[in-house]
Every structure is written in C-alpha cells, then in structure tokens.
CSV table of C-alpha atoms in Angstrom, one decimal:
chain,number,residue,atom,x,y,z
A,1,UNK,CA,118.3,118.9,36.5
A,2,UNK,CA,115.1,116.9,36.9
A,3,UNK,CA,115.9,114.2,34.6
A,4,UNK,CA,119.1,114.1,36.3
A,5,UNK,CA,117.6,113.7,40.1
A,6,UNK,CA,115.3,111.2,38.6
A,7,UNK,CA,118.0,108.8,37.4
A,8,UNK,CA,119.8,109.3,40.3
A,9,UNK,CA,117.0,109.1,42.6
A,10,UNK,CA,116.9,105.3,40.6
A,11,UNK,CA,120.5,104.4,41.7
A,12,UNK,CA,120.6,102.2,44.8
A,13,UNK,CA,122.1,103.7,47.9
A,14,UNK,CA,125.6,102.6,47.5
A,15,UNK,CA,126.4,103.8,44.2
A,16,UNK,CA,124.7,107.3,45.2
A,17,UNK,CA,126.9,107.8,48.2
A,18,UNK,CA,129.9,106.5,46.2
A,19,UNK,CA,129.8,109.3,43.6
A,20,UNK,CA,130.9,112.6,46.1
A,21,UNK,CA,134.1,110.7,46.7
A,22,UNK,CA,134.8,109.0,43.3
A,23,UNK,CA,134.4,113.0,42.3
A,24,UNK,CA,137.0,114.3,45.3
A,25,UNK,CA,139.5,111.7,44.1
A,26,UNK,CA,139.1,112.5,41.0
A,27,UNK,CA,139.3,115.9,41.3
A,28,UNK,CA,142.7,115.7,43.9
A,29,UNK,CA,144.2,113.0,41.2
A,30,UNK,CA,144.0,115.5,38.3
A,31,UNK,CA,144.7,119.0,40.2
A,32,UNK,CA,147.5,118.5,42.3
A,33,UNK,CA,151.1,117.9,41.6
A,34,UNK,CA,153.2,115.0,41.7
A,35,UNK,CA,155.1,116.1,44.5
A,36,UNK,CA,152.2,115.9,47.2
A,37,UNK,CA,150.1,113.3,45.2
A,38,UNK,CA,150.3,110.7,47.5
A,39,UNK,CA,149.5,112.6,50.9
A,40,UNK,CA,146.6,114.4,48.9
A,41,UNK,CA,145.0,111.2,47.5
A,42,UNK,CA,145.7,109.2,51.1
A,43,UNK,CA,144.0,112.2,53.0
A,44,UNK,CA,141.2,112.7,50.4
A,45,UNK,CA,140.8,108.8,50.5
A,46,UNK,CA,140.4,109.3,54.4
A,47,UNK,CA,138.1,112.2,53.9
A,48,UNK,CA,135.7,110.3,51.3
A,49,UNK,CA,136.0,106.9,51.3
A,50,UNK,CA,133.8,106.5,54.6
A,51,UNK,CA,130.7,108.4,52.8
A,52,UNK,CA,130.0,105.0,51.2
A,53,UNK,CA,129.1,103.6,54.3
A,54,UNK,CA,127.3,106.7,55.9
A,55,UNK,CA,123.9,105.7,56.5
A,56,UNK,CA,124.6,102.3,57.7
A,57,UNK,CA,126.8,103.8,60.6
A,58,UNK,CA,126.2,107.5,60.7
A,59,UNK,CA,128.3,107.9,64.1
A,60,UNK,CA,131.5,105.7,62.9
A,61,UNK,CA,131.6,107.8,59.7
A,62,UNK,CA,131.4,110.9,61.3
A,63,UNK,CA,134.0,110.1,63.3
A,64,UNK,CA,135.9,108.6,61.1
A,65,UNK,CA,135.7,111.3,58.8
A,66,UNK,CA,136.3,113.9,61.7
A,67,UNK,CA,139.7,111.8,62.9
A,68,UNK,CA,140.4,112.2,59.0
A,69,UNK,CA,140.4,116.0,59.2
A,70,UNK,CA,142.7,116.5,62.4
A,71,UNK,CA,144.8,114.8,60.7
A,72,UNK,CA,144.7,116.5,57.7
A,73,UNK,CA,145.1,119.7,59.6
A,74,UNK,CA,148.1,118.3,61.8
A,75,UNK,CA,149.7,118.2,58.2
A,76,UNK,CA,148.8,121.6,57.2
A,77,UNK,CA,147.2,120.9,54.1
A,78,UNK,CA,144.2,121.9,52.5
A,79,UNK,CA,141.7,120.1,50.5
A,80,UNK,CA,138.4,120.4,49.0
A,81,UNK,CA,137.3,116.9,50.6
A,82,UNK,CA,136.4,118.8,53.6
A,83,UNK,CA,133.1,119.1,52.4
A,84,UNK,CA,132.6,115.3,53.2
A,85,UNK,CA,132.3,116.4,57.5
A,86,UNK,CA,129.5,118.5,56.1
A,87,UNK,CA,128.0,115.4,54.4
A,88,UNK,CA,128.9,113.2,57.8
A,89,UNK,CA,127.1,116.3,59.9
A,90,UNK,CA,124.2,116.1,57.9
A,91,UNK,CA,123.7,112.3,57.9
A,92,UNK,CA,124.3,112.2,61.9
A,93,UNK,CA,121.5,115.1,62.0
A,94,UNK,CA,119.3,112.7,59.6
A,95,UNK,CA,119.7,109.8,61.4
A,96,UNK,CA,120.5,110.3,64.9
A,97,UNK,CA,118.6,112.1,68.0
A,98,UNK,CA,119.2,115.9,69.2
A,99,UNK,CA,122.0,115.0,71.6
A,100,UNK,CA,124.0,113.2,68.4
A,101,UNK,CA,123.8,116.2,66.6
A,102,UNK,CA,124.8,118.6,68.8
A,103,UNK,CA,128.1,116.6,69.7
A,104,UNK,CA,128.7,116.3,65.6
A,105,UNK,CA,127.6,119.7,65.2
A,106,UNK,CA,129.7,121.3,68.3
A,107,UNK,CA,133.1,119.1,66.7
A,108,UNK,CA,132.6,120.1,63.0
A,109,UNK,CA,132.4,123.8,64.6
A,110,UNK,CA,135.3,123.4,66.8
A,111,UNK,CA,137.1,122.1,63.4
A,112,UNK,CA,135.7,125.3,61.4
A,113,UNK,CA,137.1,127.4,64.2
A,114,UNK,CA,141.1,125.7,63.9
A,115,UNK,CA,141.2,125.6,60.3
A,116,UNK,CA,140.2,129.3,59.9
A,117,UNK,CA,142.7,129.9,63.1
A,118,UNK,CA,145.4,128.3,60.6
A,119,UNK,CA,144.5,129.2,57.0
A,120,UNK,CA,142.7,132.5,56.9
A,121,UNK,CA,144.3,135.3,56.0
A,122,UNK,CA,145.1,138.4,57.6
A,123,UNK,CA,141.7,140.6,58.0
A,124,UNK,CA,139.5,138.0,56.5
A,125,UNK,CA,139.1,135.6,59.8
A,126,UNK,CA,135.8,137.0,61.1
A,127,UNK,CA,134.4,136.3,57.4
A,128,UNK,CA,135.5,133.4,56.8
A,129,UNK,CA,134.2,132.0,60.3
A,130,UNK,CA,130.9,133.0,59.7
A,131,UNK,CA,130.8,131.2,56.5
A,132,UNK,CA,132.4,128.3,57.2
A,133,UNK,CA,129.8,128.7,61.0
A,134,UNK,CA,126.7,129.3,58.2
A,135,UNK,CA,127.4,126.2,56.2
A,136,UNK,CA,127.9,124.0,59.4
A,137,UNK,CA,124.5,125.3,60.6
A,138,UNK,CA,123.1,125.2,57.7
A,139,UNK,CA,124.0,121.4,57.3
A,140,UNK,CA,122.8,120.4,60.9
A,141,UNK,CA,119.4,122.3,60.2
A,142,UNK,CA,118.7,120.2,56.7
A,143,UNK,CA,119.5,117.0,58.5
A,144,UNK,CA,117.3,117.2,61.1
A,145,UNK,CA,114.0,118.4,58.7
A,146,UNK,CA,115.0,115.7,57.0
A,147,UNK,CA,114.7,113.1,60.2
A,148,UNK,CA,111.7,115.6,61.2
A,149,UNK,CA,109.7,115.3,57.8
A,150,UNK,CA,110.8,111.0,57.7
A,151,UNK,CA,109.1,110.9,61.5
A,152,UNK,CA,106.7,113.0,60.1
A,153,UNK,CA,105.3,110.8,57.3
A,154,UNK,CA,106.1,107.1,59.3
A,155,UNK,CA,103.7,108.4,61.7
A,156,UNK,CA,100.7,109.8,58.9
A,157,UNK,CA,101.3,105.8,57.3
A,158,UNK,CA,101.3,104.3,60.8
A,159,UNK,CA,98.2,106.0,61.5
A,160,UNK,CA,96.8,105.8,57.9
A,161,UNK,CA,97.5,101.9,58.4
A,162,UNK,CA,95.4,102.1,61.8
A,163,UNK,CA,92.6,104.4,60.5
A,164,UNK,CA,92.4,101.5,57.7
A,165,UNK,CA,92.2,98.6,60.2
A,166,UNK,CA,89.3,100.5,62.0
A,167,UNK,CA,87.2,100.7,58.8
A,168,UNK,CA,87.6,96.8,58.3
A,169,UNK,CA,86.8,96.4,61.6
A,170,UNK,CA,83.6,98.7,61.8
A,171,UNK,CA,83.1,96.8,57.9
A,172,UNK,CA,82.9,93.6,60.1
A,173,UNK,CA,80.6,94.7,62.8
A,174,UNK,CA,78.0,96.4,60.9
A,175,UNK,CA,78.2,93.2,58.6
A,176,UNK,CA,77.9,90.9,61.8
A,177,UNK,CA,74.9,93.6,63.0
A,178,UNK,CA,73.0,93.2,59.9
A,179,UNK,CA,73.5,89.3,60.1
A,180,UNK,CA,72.0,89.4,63.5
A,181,UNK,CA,69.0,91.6,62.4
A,182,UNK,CA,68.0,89.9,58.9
A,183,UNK,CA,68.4,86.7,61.6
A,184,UNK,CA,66.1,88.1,63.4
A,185,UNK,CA,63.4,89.2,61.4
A,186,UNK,CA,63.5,85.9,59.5
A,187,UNK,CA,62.7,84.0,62.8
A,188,UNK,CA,60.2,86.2,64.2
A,189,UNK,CA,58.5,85.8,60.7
A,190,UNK,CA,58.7,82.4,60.2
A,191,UNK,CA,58.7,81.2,64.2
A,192,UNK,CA,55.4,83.0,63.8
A,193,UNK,CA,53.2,81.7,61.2
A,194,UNK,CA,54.8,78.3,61.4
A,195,UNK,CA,53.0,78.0,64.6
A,196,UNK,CA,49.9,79.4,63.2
A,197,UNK,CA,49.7,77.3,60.2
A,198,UNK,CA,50.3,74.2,62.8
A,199,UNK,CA,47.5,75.0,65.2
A,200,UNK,CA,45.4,75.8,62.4
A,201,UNK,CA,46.4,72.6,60.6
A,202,UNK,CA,45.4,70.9,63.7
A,203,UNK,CA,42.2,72.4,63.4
A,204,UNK,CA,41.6,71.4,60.2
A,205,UNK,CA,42.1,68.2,60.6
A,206,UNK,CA,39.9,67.7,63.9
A,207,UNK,CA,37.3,69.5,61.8
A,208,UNK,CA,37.5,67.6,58.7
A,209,UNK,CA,35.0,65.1,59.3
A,210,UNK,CA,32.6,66.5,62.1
A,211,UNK,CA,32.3,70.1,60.3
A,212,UNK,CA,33.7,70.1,56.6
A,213,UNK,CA,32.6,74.1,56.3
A,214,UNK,CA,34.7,74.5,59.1
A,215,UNK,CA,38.0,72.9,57.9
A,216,UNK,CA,37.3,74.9,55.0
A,217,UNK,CA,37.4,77.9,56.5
A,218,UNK,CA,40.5,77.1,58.7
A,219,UNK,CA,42.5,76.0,55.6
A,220,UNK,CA,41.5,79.2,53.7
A,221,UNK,CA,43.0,80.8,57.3
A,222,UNK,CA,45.8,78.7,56.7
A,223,UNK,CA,46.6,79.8,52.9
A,224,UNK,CA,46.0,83.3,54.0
A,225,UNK,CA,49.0,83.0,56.9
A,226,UNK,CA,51.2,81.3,54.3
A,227,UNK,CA,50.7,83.8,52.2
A,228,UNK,CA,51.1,86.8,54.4
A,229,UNK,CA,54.3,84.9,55.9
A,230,UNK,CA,55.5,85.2,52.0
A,231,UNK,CA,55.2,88.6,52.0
A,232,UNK,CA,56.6,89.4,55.2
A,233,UNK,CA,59.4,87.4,54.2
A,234,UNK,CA,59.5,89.6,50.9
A,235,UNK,CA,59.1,92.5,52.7
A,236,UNK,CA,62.1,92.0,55.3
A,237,UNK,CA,64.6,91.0,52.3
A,238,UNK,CA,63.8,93.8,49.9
A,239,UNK,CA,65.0,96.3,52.5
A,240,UNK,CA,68.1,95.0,51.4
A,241,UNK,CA,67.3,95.7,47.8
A,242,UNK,CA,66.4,99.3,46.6
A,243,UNK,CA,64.8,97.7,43.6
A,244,UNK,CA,62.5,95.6,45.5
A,245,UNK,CA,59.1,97.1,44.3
A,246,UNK,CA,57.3,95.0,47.7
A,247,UNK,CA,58.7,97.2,49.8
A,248,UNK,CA,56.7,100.4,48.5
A,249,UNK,CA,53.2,98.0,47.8
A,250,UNK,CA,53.8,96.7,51.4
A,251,UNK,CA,54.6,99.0,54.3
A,252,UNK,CA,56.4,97.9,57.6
A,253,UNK,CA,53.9,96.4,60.0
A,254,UNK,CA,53.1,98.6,62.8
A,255,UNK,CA,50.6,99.8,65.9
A,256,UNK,CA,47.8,99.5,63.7
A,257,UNK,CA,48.2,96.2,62.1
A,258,UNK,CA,48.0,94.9,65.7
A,259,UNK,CA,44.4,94.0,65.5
A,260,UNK,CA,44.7,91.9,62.6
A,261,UNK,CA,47.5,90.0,64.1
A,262,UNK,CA,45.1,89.6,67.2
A,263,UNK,CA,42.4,88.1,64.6
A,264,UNK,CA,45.0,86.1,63.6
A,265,UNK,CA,46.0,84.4,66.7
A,266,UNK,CA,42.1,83.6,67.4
A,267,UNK,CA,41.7,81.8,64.3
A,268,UNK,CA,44.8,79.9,65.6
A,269,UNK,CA,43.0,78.9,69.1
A,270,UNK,CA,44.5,82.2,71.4
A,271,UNK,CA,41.6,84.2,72.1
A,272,UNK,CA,43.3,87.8,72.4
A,273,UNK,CA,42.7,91.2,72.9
A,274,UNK,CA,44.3,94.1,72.2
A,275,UNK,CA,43.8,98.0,73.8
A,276,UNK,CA,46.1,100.7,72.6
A,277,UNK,CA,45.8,104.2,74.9
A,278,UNK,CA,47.5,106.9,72.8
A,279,UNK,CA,47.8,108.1,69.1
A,280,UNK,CA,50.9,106.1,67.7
A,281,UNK,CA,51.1,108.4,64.4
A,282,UNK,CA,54.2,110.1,65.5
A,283,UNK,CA,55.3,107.3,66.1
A,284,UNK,CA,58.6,106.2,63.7
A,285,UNK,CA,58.0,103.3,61.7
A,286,UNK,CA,61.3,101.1,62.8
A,287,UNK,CA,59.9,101.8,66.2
A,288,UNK,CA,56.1,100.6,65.7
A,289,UNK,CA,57.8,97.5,63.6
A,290,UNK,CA,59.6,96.9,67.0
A,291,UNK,CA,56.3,97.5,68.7
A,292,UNK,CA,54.7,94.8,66.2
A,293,UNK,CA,57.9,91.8,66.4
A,294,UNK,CA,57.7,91.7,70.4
A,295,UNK,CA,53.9,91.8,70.5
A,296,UNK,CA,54.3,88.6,67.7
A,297,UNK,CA,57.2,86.9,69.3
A,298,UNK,CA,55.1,87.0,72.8
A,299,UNK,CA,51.8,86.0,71.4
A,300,UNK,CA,53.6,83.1,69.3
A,301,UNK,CA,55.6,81.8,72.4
A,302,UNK,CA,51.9,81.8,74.5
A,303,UNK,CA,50.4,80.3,71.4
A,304,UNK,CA,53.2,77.4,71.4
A,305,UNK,CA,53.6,76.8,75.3
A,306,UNK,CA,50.1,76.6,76.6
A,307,UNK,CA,47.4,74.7,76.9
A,308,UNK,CA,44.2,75.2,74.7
A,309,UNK,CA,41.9,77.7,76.6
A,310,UNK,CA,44.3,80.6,77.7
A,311,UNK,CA,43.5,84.1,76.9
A,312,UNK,CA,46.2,86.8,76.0
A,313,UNK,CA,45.8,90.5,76.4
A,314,UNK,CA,48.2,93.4,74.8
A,315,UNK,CA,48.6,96.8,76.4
A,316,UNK,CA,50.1,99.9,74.6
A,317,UNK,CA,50.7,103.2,75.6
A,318,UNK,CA,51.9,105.6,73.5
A,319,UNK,CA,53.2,109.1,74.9
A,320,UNK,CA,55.4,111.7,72.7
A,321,UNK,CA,58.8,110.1,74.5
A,322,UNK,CA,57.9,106.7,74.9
A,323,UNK,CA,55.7,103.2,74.0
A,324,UNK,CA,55.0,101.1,77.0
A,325,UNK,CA,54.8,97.4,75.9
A,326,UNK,CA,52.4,95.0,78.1
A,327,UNK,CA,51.3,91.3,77.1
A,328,UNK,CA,50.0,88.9,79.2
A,329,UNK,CA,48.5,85.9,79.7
A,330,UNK,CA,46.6,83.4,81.6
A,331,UNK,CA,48.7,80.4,80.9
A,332,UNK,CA,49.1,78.0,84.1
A,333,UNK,CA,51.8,78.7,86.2
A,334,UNK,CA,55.0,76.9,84.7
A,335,UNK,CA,56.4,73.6,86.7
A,336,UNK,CA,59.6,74.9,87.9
A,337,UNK,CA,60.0,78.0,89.2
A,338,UNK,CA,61.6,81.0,86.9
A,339,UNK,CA,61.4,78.6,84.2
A,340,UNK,CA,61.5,80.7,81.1
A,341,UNK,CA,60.9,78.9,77.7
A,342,UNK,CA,64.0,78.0,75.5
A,343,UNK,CA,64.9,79.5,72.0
A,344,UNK,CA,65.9,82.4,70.8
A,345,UNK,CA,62.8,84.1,71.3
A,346,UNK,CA,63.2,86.3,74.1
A,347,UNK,CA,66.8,87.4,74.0
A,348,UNK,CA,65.8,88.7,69.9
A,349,UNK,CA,63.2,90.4,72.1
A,350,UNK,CA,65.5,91.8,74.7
A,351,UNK,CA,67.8,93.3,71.6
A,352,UNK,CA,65.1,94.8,70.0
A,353,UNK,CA,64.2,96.8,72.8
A,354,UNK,CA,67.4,97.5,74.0
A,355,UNK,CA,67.7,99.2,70.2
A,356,UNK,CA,65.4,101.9,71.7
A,357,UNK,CA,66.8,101.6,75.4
A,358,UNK,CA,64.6,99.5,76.6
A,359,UNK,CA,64.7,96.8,79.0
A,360,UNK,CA,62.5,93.6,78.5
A,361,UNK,CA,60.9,91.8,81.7
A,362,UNK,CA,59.5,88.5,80.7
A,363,UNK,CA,58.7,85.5,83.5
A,364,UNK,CA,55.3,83.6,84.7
A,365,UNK,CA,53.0,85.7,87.8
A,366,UNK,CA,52.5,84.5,90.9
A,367,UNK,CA,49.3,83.2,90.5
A,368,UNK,CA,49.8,81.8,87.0
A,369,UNK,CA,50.1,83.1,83.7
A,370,UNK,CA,52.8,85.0,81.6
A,371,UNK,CA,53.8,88.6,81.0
A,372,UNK,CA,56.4,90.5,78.9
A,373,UNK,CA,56.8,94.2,79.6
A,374,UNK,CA,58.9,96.8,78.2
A,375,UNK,CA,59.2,100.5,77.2
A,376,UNK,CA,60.9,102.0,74.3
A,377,UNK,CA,62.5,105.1,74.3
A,378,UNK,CA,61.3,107.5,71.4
A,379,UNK,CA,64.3,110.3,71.7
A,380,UNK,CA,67.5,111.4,70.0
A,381,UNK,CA,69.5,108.6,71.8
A,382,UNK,CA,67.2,105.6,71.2
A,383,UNK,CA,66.7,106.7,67.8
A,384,UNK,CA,70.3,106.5,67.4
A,385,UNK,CA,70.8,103.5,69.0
A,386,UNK,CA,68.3,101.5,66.4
C-alpha cells in the first residue's frame, strides 16, 4: 500500500484525478448489459468525467457533477459513479471557504435524502440515510482539515521565510555594528599616537642641534609611542581572534593606565593632570576601556587644536552606578562661536557613551578653553546596551 501511494503520489495531478473515472467506466462497461449500456456509460461519463478537472474549478465540477446526478435520478437509475459527488464535496471543502461548503454540503445531502426517498427499501430508509448522511459528513469534514492543515503549513513557511529574513537582517547589523566599533577603535588608536609621534617629531627636530641629549630622549619617546600604538593596534584586532596570545599578555587599557597616558601627552608638549575620586575596581573592563578612549580622543583633539602652552585636566568619579567623565582645558577661546573641531572624533565619542547611556557634552567655556563631560551608566541596562 506504501509503495503504491508513493508511485502515485509521483503521478502528476491529471493522471491522478483521471484514474476514479477511467475505473467507473470501466467498471459500468464490463457489468452492465447491453440493453442499458449506452445510458449507463453516458451517465457514468457525466458522473466522472468532470473529476479530471476538479481542482482547477472545484465549484463548476461540483455542479456539474451534482446536475449529473438529478439527472441520473430523473431516469431512475442507479450507479456506482455516485461516489464522484463525494469526491466533488470533498474537493469544494479543500479548496473553497466555509460558506462553499456548506451550499455543496447542504445539496449533496438534499441528494442523499431523494435517492434514499426513491431506492430504499421498505424498513431500511432510516439506515440507509444515516449512512449515506455519515459519508456526506464525513467527506465535507476531510476536506476542510485538509484546507485547514494546507493554511496551516503556508502560514509555518510564510513565517519560517520571515523569521529567516530577520536573522539576515540582525546578521547585517551586528556585522555593520562591529564595522563601526573595529572603526572606531582603529581611529582612536592611531588618531592618537599619530599626533604624539608628530609633536614629538617636532620636538626632535627643534632639539636636534641646540640639545642632542634631548632629541635623544624625545625620539626614544617617539619609538616607545610607536610601539605601544603597535600593540594597541594588536590588542584591538586580536579581540576578534580567540587565538590571539596579545590579548591575554596585554589587558584592555583602563582607569589606571590613565596616568601613563597623562605622561604621555607631556612628553608630547600638553602639560596634564589627572585626579580620580573613587575606587574603579568594580568597575567592568569594556566600561573603563570607554573611560580610557574618551579621555584619549579629548586629550588628542586638545593636543592637535591648540596652541603650545595650554594645560589639560581629567576628572573622574567613580560611584557603584556610575563614572563621571570631566576633561578640560585652557585652550583660547575658538574664533567663531560654537565652533566644534571637525572629524570623527567627537561623534565616536558621543557613541561610546551612549553604549552606557550616556550623553557627551563637548564645546569651548565662556572665558576660553575646552571641556568634554559625560557619565556612564554602570547598571543592567547600560551593560546591555554596550
């Protein structure tokens, strides 16, 4: 029986609805006699035939079929192609809405009802009825599971299909996110010592002939930046590697490597302090390397756009819910008012604390001089956020 599903189930659509009437014909050519052979085959044809075209026009062959049997039962004769308006019910219950199969169902019933009227025998009407009423029932009923279960599994692949088109999107974002971050990191790294190595190079060279020691020392400075820009830069791309051994020999930088940047950015010609009012060891390492990227990105843009002479100061406070970021300047007082400087700089800035729901306040003081404030948030939600 499986076997023969299977090749069946390998037929195409046509030739599967074809072979209930080639068997009805068959079946009414070989049992009946000669003397009613043509009305039998004509009404058996009129019964069947239609089947072939049932699921293109389930409607026209259920009526088709139905006009076939009043016929048939004008004429008083009795066939076993009646079986095809169980077929037609079922394949208007299949393929039509509720209000199509009640009107099929409701006819085919109203048929069951005549023919047992007309061809039942004496005492066996009430049995036959409910038969004949079962099978009618029982055809409507498969039909529509069938349309049911066929909704049913259109709508799992429709939404399958969406669910699908979600993931590529969210694939696309996170692949855009880390795009932006890896960006980001690489110019805060390289924005950064490229401006120390050029102030320091300047150095050197104003140095080289009035105080040789000197230029010696700032080009040491200078080897030293480059190679601690390596390493950042070794550090930041073997996050992306789990078999980057830099990333265990060299820790995030954080709070606490604050005052070396500071020494840094003297040697480069920024005088700078830097007070920190709290313990930061509870602090979470992707927040203090936020801490550490604003802090650089603000001393590097002071260290690019002012004059020799200005003074920086850095202010944080650390609390169990939040780091307050303060750096300042005393920078003259830019030409044009609200003039901010142009790059990149600051809105990588503003992301990075809007990781940790913070908003970043950067612009010149009224009396001259720049600050950048913000305040990270330590909790569930900025945690989340980065």
């Amino acid at each position: 029986m499986t076997a023969a599903r299977r090749c069946a189930l390998r037929l195409p659509p046509v030739v599967r609805d074809s072979l209930l009437p080639a068997l009805l014909l068959l079946n009414i050519m070989t049992t009946r006699a000669p003397q009613d052979f043509s009305v039998t085959v004509a009404l058996t044809a009129a019964l069947a035939l239609p089947l072939v075209w049932r699921r293109r026009a389930p409607l026209t062959v259920f009526g088709a079929v139905a006009a076939a049997a009043f016929v048939q039962w004008l004429t008083n004769v009795q066939l076993p192609a009646d079986i095809a308006l169980l077929v037609a019910l079922y394949t208007v219950a299949a393929n039509s809405g509720r209000r199509g199969t009640l009107v099929a169902g409701a006819i085919v019933e109203g048929g069951a009802l005549l023919a047992c009227l007309r061809w039942a025998t004496e005492g066996a009407f009430l049995t036959l009825f409910v038969a004949v009423t079962a099978m009618v029932v029982a055809s409507a009923v498969l039909g529509v599971n069938v349309r049911t279960t066929r909704a049913y599994l259109a709508a799992l692949e429709e939404r399958a299909a969406r669910l699908e088109q979600q993931q590529d999107q969210q694939a696309r974002l996170a692949v855009a996110e880390e795009r932006t971050r890896i960006a980001r990191e690489v110019h805060d790294i390289v924005t950064h010592n490229l401006s120390v190595i050029v102030a320091l190079t300047d150095a050197a060279v104003y140095a080289q002939h009035r105080s040789p020691d000197k230029a010696t020392t700032v080009m040491l400075q200078i080897s030293e930046t480059g190679r601690q820009a390596l390493t950042d830069m070794r550090r930041s791309l073997g996050i992306l590697r789990t078999d980057e051994p830099d990333v265990e020999r060299h820790p995030l930088p954080g709070i606490a490597q604050l005052t070396a940047l500071a020494d840094q950015m003297c040697a480069a010609g920024l005088p700078t302090r830097v007070e920190v009012r709290g313990g930061h060891t509870h602090i979470p390492a992707t927040a203090q390397l936020t801490v550490y990227r604003l802090v650089q990105e603000a001393l590097t843009n002071t260290l690019k756009h002012t004059p020799p002479g200005t003074r920086a100061k850095v202010g944080i406070r650390c609390s169990t819910e939040t780091v307050t970021v303060d750096v300042t300047d005393s920078g003259p007082r830019p030409p044009l008012p609200g003039a901010t400087p142009s790059g990149h700089g600051i809105p990588g800035m503003r992301e990075r604390a809007a990781a940790y729901g913070g908003t970043l306040r950067a612009g010149p003081f009224p009396g001259g001089g720049w600050g950048v404030h913000t305040r990270l948030g330590l909790g569930s939600s900025g945690a989340a956020s980065a």
